[in-house]
mmCIF file of C-alpha atoms and ligand atoms in Angstrom:
data_model
loop_
_atom_site.group_PDB
_atom_site.id
_atom_site.type_symbol
_atom_site.label_atom_id
_atom_site.label_comp_id
_atom_site.label_asym_id
_atom_site.label_seq_id
_atom_site.Cartn_x
_atom_site.Cartn_y
_atom_site.Cartn_z
ATOM 1 C CA MET A 152 82.094 103.145 121.798
ATOM 2 C CA ASP A 153 80.380 99.413 121.816
ATOM 3 C CA TRP A 154 80.328 96.511 119.170
ATOM 4 C CA ASP A 155 76.956 97.510 117.995
ATOM 5 C CA GLU A 156 77.986 101.142 117.104
ATOM 6 C CA ILE A 157 81.619 100.039 115.655
ATOM 7 C CA LEU A 158 79.599 97.366 113.202
ATOM 8 C CA LYS A 159 77.353 100.244 112.138
ATOM 9 C CA GLU A 160 80.163 101.903 111.070
ATOM 10 C CA LEU A 161 81.746 99.085 109.483
ATOM 11 C CA GLN A 162 78.568 98.718 107.037
ATOM 12 C CA ASN A 163 78.764 102.809 106.343
ATOM 13 C CA GLU A 164 82.367 103.158 105.473
ATOM 14 C CA THR A 165 82.059 99.635 102.899
ATOM 15 C CA GLU A 166 79.236 100.657 100.997
ATOM 16 C CA ASP A 167 81.354 102.564 98.535
ATOM 17 C CA SER A 168 84.878 101.892 99.201
ATOM 18 C CA CYS A 169 87.016 99.409 101.187
ATOM 19 C CA PRO A 170 87.925 101.132 104.692
ATOM 20 C CA GLU A 171 91.061 101.614 105.770
ATOM 21 C CA CYS A 172 94.068 99.218 106.694
ATOM 22 C CA VAL A 173 94.576 99.284 110.110
ATOM 23 C CA GLN A 174 97.567 97.111 110.232
ATOM 24 C CA CYS A 175 95.832 93.859 111.777
ATOM 25 C CA GLY A 176 98.077 91.635 109.944
ATOM 26 C CA TYR A 177 94.967 88.995 109.348
ATOM 27 C CA CYS A 178 94.967 88.859 105.765
ATOM 28 C CA CYS A 179 98.635 87.863 105.656
ATOM 29 C CA LYS A 180 97.757 85.132 108.377
ATOM 30 C CA HIS A 181 95.322 83.602 106.002
ATOM 31 C CA THR A 182 96.945 83.480 102.760
ATOM 32 C CA PRO A 183 99.811 85.187 101.094
ATOM 33 C CA CYS A 184 99.793 87.969 98.589
ATOM 34 C CA TYR A 185 101.312 87.790 95.112
ATOM 35 C CA TYR A 186 104.607 88.638 96.691
ATOM 36 C CA GLY A 187 104.262 86.782 99.750
ATOM 37 C CA LYS A 188 105.510 83.198 100.668
ATOM 38 C CA TRP A 189 103.575 81.119 103.498
ATOM 39 C CA ASP A 190 105.049 79.613 106.429
ATOM 40 C CA SER A 191 102.769 76.803 107.391
ATOM 41 C CA ASP A 192 104.614 76.029 110.749
ATOM 42 C CA LYS A 193 103.524 79.587 111.777
ATOM 43 C CA SER A 194 100.650 80.108 109.508
ATOM 44 C CA LYS A 195 101.627 83.256 108.237
ATOM 45 C CA CYS A 196 103.479 85.166 105.575
ATOM 46 C CA ILE A 197 106.954 84.929 106.076
ATOM 47 C CA TYR A 198 107.429 88.605 105.830
ATOM 48 C CA LEU A 199 105.133 89.722 107.784
ATOM 49 C CA THR A 200 106.865 91.375 110.908
ATOM 50 C CA GLU A 201 105.972 90.901 114.615
ATOM 51 C CA ASN A 202 104.011 94.320 114.813
ATOM 52 C CA ASN A 203 101.536 93.412 111.608
ATOM 53 C CA LEU A 204 103.822 95.250 108.991
ATOM 54 C CA CYS A 205 105.005 94.335 105.291
ATOM 55 C CA GLY A 206 108.368 93.229 105.875
ATOM 56 C CA ILE A 207 109.366 93.943 101.868
ATOM 57 C CA TYR A 208 106.481 96.855 101.825
ATOM 58 C CA ASP A 209 109.166 98.792 99.862
ATOM 59 C CA LYS A 210 110.179 96.243 97.618
ATOM 60 C CA ILE A 211 106.471 95.807 96.596
ATOM 61 C CA VAL A 212 105.888 99.703 96.638
ATOM 62 C CA GLU A 213 108.864 99.909 93.973
ATOM 63 C CA LEU A 214 107.864 96.867 92.000
ATOM 64 C CA GLU A 215 104.579 98.513 91.256
ATOM 65 C CA LYS A 216 105.472 101.937 91.024
ATOM 66 C CA ASP A 217 104.410 101.919 87.181
ATOM 67 C CA LYS A 218 101.041 100.359 87.827
ATOM 68 C CA PRO A 219 97.632 101.611 87.760
ATOM 69 C CA LYS A 220 96.559 103.081 91.999
ATOM 70 C CA SER A 221 93.911 100.703 91.243
ATOM 71 C CA GLU A 222 95.869 97.905 90.959
ATOM 72 C CA ARG A 223 98.571 98.175 93.452
ATOM 73 C CA MET A 224 98.947 96.097 96.334
ATOM 74 C CA PHE A 225 98.920 98.808 98.951
ATOM 75 C CA GLY A 226 96.934 102.063 99.422
ATOM 76 C CA SER A 227 93.397 100.819 98.638
ATOM 77 C CA GLY A 228 92.072 99.984 102.153
ATOM 78 C CA CYS A 229 91.227 96.441 103.586
ATOM 79 C CA CYS A 230 91.402 93.457 101.740
ATOM 80 C CA LEU A 231 89.242 91.390 104.586
ATOM 81 C CA ASN A 232 87.221 93.284 106.828
ATOM 82 C CA PHE A 233 84.384 91.197 106.933
ATOM 83 C CA MET A 234 84.133 89.265 110.255
ATOM 84 C CA ASN A 235 87.903 89.866 110.695
ATOM 85 C CA PRO A 236 88.182 89.655 114.984
ATOM 86 C CA ASP A 237 91.823 90.986 114.808
ATOM 87 C CA ARG A 238 90.428 93.856 112.687
ATOM 88 C CA LEU A 239 87.678 94.919 114.930
ATOM 89 C CA LYS A 240 89.905 94.727 118.137
ATOM 90 C CA LYS A 241 92.485 96.869 116.753
ATOM 91 C CA LEU A 242 89.195 99.360 115.707
ATOM 92 C CA GLN A 243 88.287 99.076 119.326
ATOM 93 C CA ASN A 244 91.260 99.650 120.833
ATOM 94 C CA LYS A 245 91.563 102.781 118.742
ATOM 95 C CA LYS A 246 88.548 104.154 120.210
HETATM 96 S S1 LIG B 213 104.454 89.655 101.146
HETATM 97 FE FE1 LIG B 213 103.732 91.407 102.724
HETATM 98 S S2 LIG B 213 101.753 92.017 101.996
HETATM 99 FE FE2 LIG B 213 102.424 90.083 100.971
HETATM 100 S S3 LIG B 213 101.418 88.667 102.536
HETATM 101 FE FE3 LIG B 213 103.513 88.696 103.133
HETATM 102 S S4 LIG B 213 103.676 90.325 104.596
HETATM 103 FE FE4 LIG B 213 101.540 90.617 103.640
HETATM 104 S S1 LIG B 214 92.951 92.246 107.471
HETATM 105 FE FE1 LIG B 214 92.548 94.863 106.302
HETATM 106 S S2 LIG B 214 93.121 95.585 108.276
HETATM 107 FE FE2 LIG B 214 94.526 93.854 108.418
HETATM 108 S S3 LIG B 214 96.075 94.209 107.662
HETATM 109 FE FE3 LIG B 214 95.053 93.138 105.961
HETATM 110 S S4 LIG B 214 94.249 94.884 104.729
HETATM 111 FE FE4 LIG B 214 94.902 95.812 106.885
#
């Protein structure tokens, strides 16, 4: 699949809702979430693992278990999909 096709797919999938999180780590390398802490030397959240996962995922899920789904950190798709080169790269590698 070429870039034009991938971009067209991205436009379609964002019309109604956020697209899926593909665990590219881009968001956590730009600003920490409410639970995160910034590592200015490494320019990423201190909890982001080498393979771009949240190191305190289980803790956050537990803390938010009584919140409505729409207000939880995880499970509602990608929060930073527009012009995100890491997500695009991951999507292209998946094809
Ligand atoms: S706490 Fe987890 S989800 Fe939040 S910024 Fe850090 S790594 Fe990302
Ligand atoms: S930028 Fe989007 S796809 Fe990448 S980790 Fe964050 S939410 Fe997931």
